Coordinates of C-alpha atoms in Angstrom, one line a residue:
M37 CA 0.0 0.0 0.0
N38 CA 1.2 3.5 -0.7
K39 CA 1.8 5.7 2.3
L40 CA 1.1 9.4 2.9
T41 CA 3.9 11.6 4.1
Y42 CA 4.0 13.8 7.2
N43 CA 4.3 16.8 4.8
E44 CA 1.0 15.7 3.2
I45 CA -0.9 15.4 6.5
F46 CA 0.4 18.7 7.9
T47 CA -0.4 20.5 4.7
K48 CA -3.9 19.0 4.7
A49 CA -4.5 20.0 8.3
H50 CA -3.4 23.6 7.7
E51 CA -5.7 23.8 4.7
N52 CA -8.6 22.6 7.0
N53 CA -7.6 25.0 9.8
E54 CA -6.9 22.2 12.2
G55 CA -4.0 20.5 13.9
V56 CA -2.6 17.0 13.6
F57 CA -3.4 14.4 16.2
I58 CA -0.9 11.5 16.8
P59 CA -1.7 8.8 19.4
F60 CA 1.1 6.6 20.7
I61 CA 0.9 2.9 21.6
V62 CA 3.3 0.1 22.3
A63 CA 3.3 -2.7 19.8
G64 CA 2.1 -5.9 21.4
D65 CA 0.3 -4.3 24.3
P66 CA -1.7 -6.0 25.7
S67 CA -1.2 -8.7 23.1
Y68 CA -0.1 -8.9 19.5
D69 CA -3.6 -9.3 17.9
T70 CA -5.3 -6.8 20.3
S71 CA -2.6 -4.2 19.8
L72 CA -3.0 -4.4 16.0
E73 CA -6.7 -4.0 16.3
I74 CA -6.2 -1.0 18.6
A75 CA -3.9 0.6 16.0
K76 CA -6.6 0.1 13.4
K77 CA -9.2 1.6 15.8
L78 CA -7.0 4.7 16.2
V79 CA -6.9 5.2 12.5
D80 CA -10.6 4.7 12.1
S81 CA -11.4 7.0 15.0
G82 CA -9.7 10.0 13.4
A83 CA -6.0 9.9 14.2
D84 CA -3.9 11.7 11.5
A85 CA -0.9 9.5 12.1
L86 CA 0.4 7.0 14.6
E87 CA 3.5 6.7 16.8
I88 CA 4.4 3.1 17.7
G89 CA 6.8 2.1 20.4
F90 CA 8.9 -1.0 20.4
P91 CA 8.9 -2.5 23.9
F92 CA 12.2 -2.0 25.7
S93 CA 13.6 -3.2 29.0
D94 CA 15.0 0.2 30.1
P95 CA 12.9 3.0 28.6
V96 CA 14.6 6.0 30.3
A97 CA 12.3 8.6 28.7
D98 CA 9.0 6.8 29.6
G99 CA 6.9 6.9 32.7
V100 CA 5.1 4.1 34.6
S101 CA 2.2 3.7 32.1
V102 CA 4.5 3.1 29.1
Q103 CA 6.8 0.9 31.2
N104 CA 3.8 -1.3 32.2
A105 CA 2.8 -1.5 28.5
D106 CA 6.3 -2.7 27.7
I107 CA 6.0 -5.3 30.4
R108 CA 2.7 -6.5 29.1
A109 CA 4.1 -6.7 25.5
F110 CA 7.1 -8.7 26.7
D111 CA 4.9 -11.0 28.8
N112 CA 3.0 -11.8 25.6
G113 CA 6.2 -12.7 23.7
M114 CA 6.8 -9.5 21.7
T115 CA 10.1 -9.4 19.9
V116 CA 11.8 -7.0 17.4
E117 CA 10.9 -9.4 14.6
K118 CA 7.3 -9.5 15.7
C119 CA 7.3 -5.7 15.8
F120 CA 8.4 -5.6 12.2
R121 CA 5.6 -8.0 11.2
Y122 CA 3.2 -5.9 13.2
L123 CA 4.2 -2.8 11.2
E124 CA 3.9 -4.6 7.9
Q125 CA 0.3 -5.6 8.8
L126 CA -0.5 -2.1 9.9
R127 CA 0.8 -0.7 6.6
E128 CA -1.5 -3.1 4.8
Y129 CA -4.4 -1.5 6.6
T130 CA -3.7 2.2 6.3
D131 CA -1.9 4.7 4.2
K132 CA -1.6 7.2 7.2
P133 CA 1.9 7.9 8.3
F134 CA 3.3 6.1 11.3
G135 CA 6.6 6.5 13.0
L136 CA 8.5 4.7 15.7
L137 CA 9.7 5.8 19.2
L138 CA 12.4 3.5 20.4
Y139 CA 15.9 3.3 22.0
Y140 CA 19.2 3.1 20.3
N141 CA 20.3 -0.2 21.7
L142 CA 17.6 -1.9 19.6
V143 CA 18.8 -0.3 16.4
Y144 CA 22.5 -0.9 17.2
K145 CA 22.1 -4.5 18.1
Y146 CA 20.1 -5.2 14.9
G147 CA 22.5 -3.3 12.8
I148 CA 21.8 0.3 11.8
D149 CA 21.7 -0.2 8.0
A150 CA 19.8 -3.4 8.3
F151 CA 17.3 -1.9 10.7
Y152 CA 16.5 1.1 8.4
K153 CA 16.4 -1.1 5.4
R154 CA 13.7 -3.2 7.1
L155 CA 11.8 -0.1 8.2
N156 CA 11.6 1.0 4.6
A157 CA 10.4 -2.4 3.5
V158 CA 7.5 -2.5 6.0
G159 CA 6.4 1.1 5.3
V160 CA 7.5 3.1 8.3
N161 CA 7.7 6.9 7.7
A162 CA 9.9 8.1 10.5
V163 CA 12.0 7.2 13.6
L164 CA 12.6 8.9 16.9
I165 CA 15.4 7.4 18.9
A166 CA 14.8 8.8 22.4
D167 CA 18.3 8.4 23.7
L168 CA 20.3 9.4 20.7
P169 CA 21.3 13.1 20.4
P170 CA 21.8 14.4 16.8
E171 CA 25.5 15.1 17.5
E172 CA 26.0 11.3 17.8
A173 CA 23.7 10.3 15.0
D174 CA 25.9 10.4 11.9
D175 CA 25.5 6.6 11.2
V176 CA 21.7 6.8 11.8
M177 CA 21.3 9.9 9.6
A178 CA 23.2 8.1 6.8
A179 CA 20.9 5.1 7.0
S180 CA 17.7 7.3 7.3
N181 CA 18.7 9.2 4.1
K182 CA 19.7 6.0 2.3
Y183 CA 16.3 4.4 3.0
D184 CA 14.1 7.5 2.9
I185 CA 13.1 7.3 6.6
E186 CA 12.5 10.7 8.3
Q187 CA 14.5 11.3 11.5
I188 CA 12.8 13.0 14.3
F189 CA 14.5 14.6 17.4
I190 CA 13.2 15.9 20.7
I191 CA 13.6 19.4 21.9
S192 CA 12.9 20.2 25.6
Q193 CA 12.9 23.2 27.8
A194 CA 16.5 22.6 28.6
T195 CA 17.5 23.0 24.9
N196 CA 19.1 26.4 24.3
T197 CA 18.4 28.4 21.2
E198 CA 21.8 27.6 19.6
R199 CA 21.1 23.9 20.0
V200 CA 17.6 24.3 18.7
K201 CA 19.1 25.7 15.5
N202 CA 21.5 22.8 15.3
I203 CA 18.7 20.2 15.8
C204 CA 16.7 21.8 13.1
E205 CA 19.5 21.1 10.6
Y206 CA 19.1 17.3 11.3
V207 CA 15.4 16.8 11.8
S208 CA 12.8 15.9 9.2
G209 CA 9.1 15.1 9.4
F210 CA 8.5 17.1 12.5
I211 CA 10.1 18.2 15.7
Y212 CA 9.0 16.4 18.9
I213 CA 8.6 19.0 21.7
A214 CA 8.7 17.6 25.2
S215 CA 6.2 19.7 27.1
V216 CA 7.7 18.9 30.5
M217 CA 11.1 17.9 31.9
G218 CA 11.3 14.3 32.9
T219 CA 9.5 11.2 31.6
T220 CA 6.3 10.7 29.8
G221 CA 3.0 10.6 31.7
V222 CA -0.4 12.2 32.3
R223 CA -0.3 15.8 33.7
D224 CA -3.1 18.0 34.7
N225 CA -1.8 21.1 33.0
V226 CA 0.3 22.3 30.1
E227 CA 2.8 24.7 31.6
N228 CA 3.4 28.2 30.3
D229 CA 7.0 27.3 29.8
T230 CA 5.8 24.9 27.0
T231 CA 4.0 27.7 25.1
E232 CA 7.1 29.8 25.3
L233 CA 9.3 26.9 24.1
I234 CA 6.9 26.5 21.1
K235 CA 7.3 30.1 20.2
R236 CA 11.0 30.0 20.6
I237 CA 11.4 27.0 18.3
R238 CA 9.0 28.5 15.7
E239 CA 11.2 31.6 15.5
N240 CA 14.0 29.3 14.2
T241 CA 12.3 26.9 11.8
D242 CA 9.3 26.2 9.6
I243 CA 9.4 22.5 10.3
P244 CA 6.2 21.2 11.8
L245 CA 6.1 21.0 15.6
C246 CA 4.3 18.4 17.7
V247 CA 4.0 18.5 21.5
G248 CA 4.0 15.3 23.6
F249 CA 4.9 14.3 27.2
G250 CA 1.8 15.0 29.4
I251 CA -0.8 15.8 26.8
S252 CA -4.0 14.1 27.9
K253 CA -7.0 16.4 27.6
P254 CA -8.7 18.4 24.8
E255 CA -7.8 21.7 26.5
H256 CA -4.1 20.6 26.4
V257 CA -4.4 20.1 22.6
K258 CA -6.1 23.5 22.2
K259 CA -3.4 25.3 24.3
V260 CA -0.4 23.9 22.4
L261 CA -2.0 24.5 19.0
S262 CA -2.9 28.1 19.9
A263 CA 0.7 28.6 20.9
G264 CA 1.9 27.7 17.5
S265 CA 2.3 23.9 17.5
D266 CA 1.1 22.0 14.4
G267 CA 0.1 18.9 16.3
A268 CA -0.2 17.0 19.6
I269 CA 1.0 13.5 20.6
V270 CA -0.8 11.5 23.3
G271 CA 0.5 8.3 24.8
S272 CA 0.1 7.7 28.5
A273 CA -3.6 8.7 28.7
L274 CA -4.4 6.3 25.9
I275 CA -2.3 3.5 27.4
K276 CA -4.1 4.0 30.7
I277 CA -7.4 3.3 28.9
I278 CA -5.9 0.1 27.5
E279 CA -4.5 -0.9 30.9
E280 CA -7.8 -0.4 32.7
N281 CA -10.0 -2.1 30.2
Y282 CA -8.1 -4.8 28.2
E283 CA -10.0 -7.6 30.0
N284 CA -13.2 -6.2 28.5
E285 CA -12.2 -5.6 24.9
D286 CA -15.6 -4.3 23.8
L287 CA -15.5 -1.6 26.4
M288 CA -11.9 -0.8 25.8
F289 CA -12.4 -0.3 22.0
E290 CA -15.5 1.9 22.8
K291 CA -13.5 4.1 25.2
I292 CA -10.6 4.3 22.8
G293 CA -12.9 5.4 20.0
E294 CA -14.6 8.1 22.1
Y295 CA -11.2 9.4 23.4
I296 CA -9.6 9.6 20.0
G297 CA -12.6 11.3 18.5
M298 CA -12.7 13.8 21.4
M299 CA -9.0 14.6 21.1
K300 CA -9.1 15.0 17.3
E301 CA -12.1 17.3 17.6
A302 CA -10.0 19.5 19.8
T303 CA -7.6 20.1 16.9
K304 CA -10.3 21.9 14.9
E305 CA -10.3 25.7 14.9
D306 CA -14.0 26.0 15.4
S307 CA -14.4 23.3 18.0

C-alpha cells in the first residue's frame, strides 16, 4: 500500500484549519492481535498519524504507564521481529503515516543499516530514537537518508536556542517537543513554559512542531495549537485506557474510539 507523508498530512491539516493528532501505543500491548486492532481503531477514529513504540527493557524517557505497557508486551512474547511483522500488517491496513519511538540499543544490536532497510520495507515513515542526540547520529542519519526514513528529534525546555538551530538542521518530518522535563506521563496542565518553548522554536524553523509528554486532555491540545504547535501527541492517557479495560475488549475499544474522537475534535479551529 502507498503511504502518505508527514508533509501531506500537515499540509492538509493547515488547509482545513486544524492541527494534527498523533496517538502513541506500544506494539504488542496487551497482546499482538489486540494491539494491532487497537492501532486500526485509532486510524478509524480520526488519528492523523500513529506513533508506535517497540517494547524495551530500560525505557529511560518513559513513565510508569509506558513501562507497564512494555512489560505486558514482553509477557506476551513480543520481539523486534514481531514488531516488524506488526508494522507490515498495519501498513497493509492504512496509508496514514506512522513513526517509531524506540531506543538506540535496539537499532545498534540489529545493525543500523539493516534496521533502516527493514523499516523502509515495512512502510515506516519516521523514527525517533529517544536516547540518541543528533551530535552522535551520523550513522543513523546516513541510514535514514539512504532508505528514505525521516529522522525526528526531541527538543525540551533545557535546549538552548543555539542547539535548537542545530537540531533543526538534522530533523525531518516534524520536531517532537517535550512539554515537561522528565518522563512521559499524564499531567493536569500544560505549563506556560511549554508555550514559550513552542514560540522560541517556531522563530527558528518552519518544520512542523508536535508536542508530547503529558498531553492528555482536549484543553491541552487547544493550548499547544494556539501557541503555534502544528500537532499534539498523546500516549500515557491512551495506554491507561488500555491498561484499565483490556480484560473487557468491547468496552476498551468503545472508550478508545470516544477518546480519540474527542482529542481529534479539539484540533479543529471552530471546536
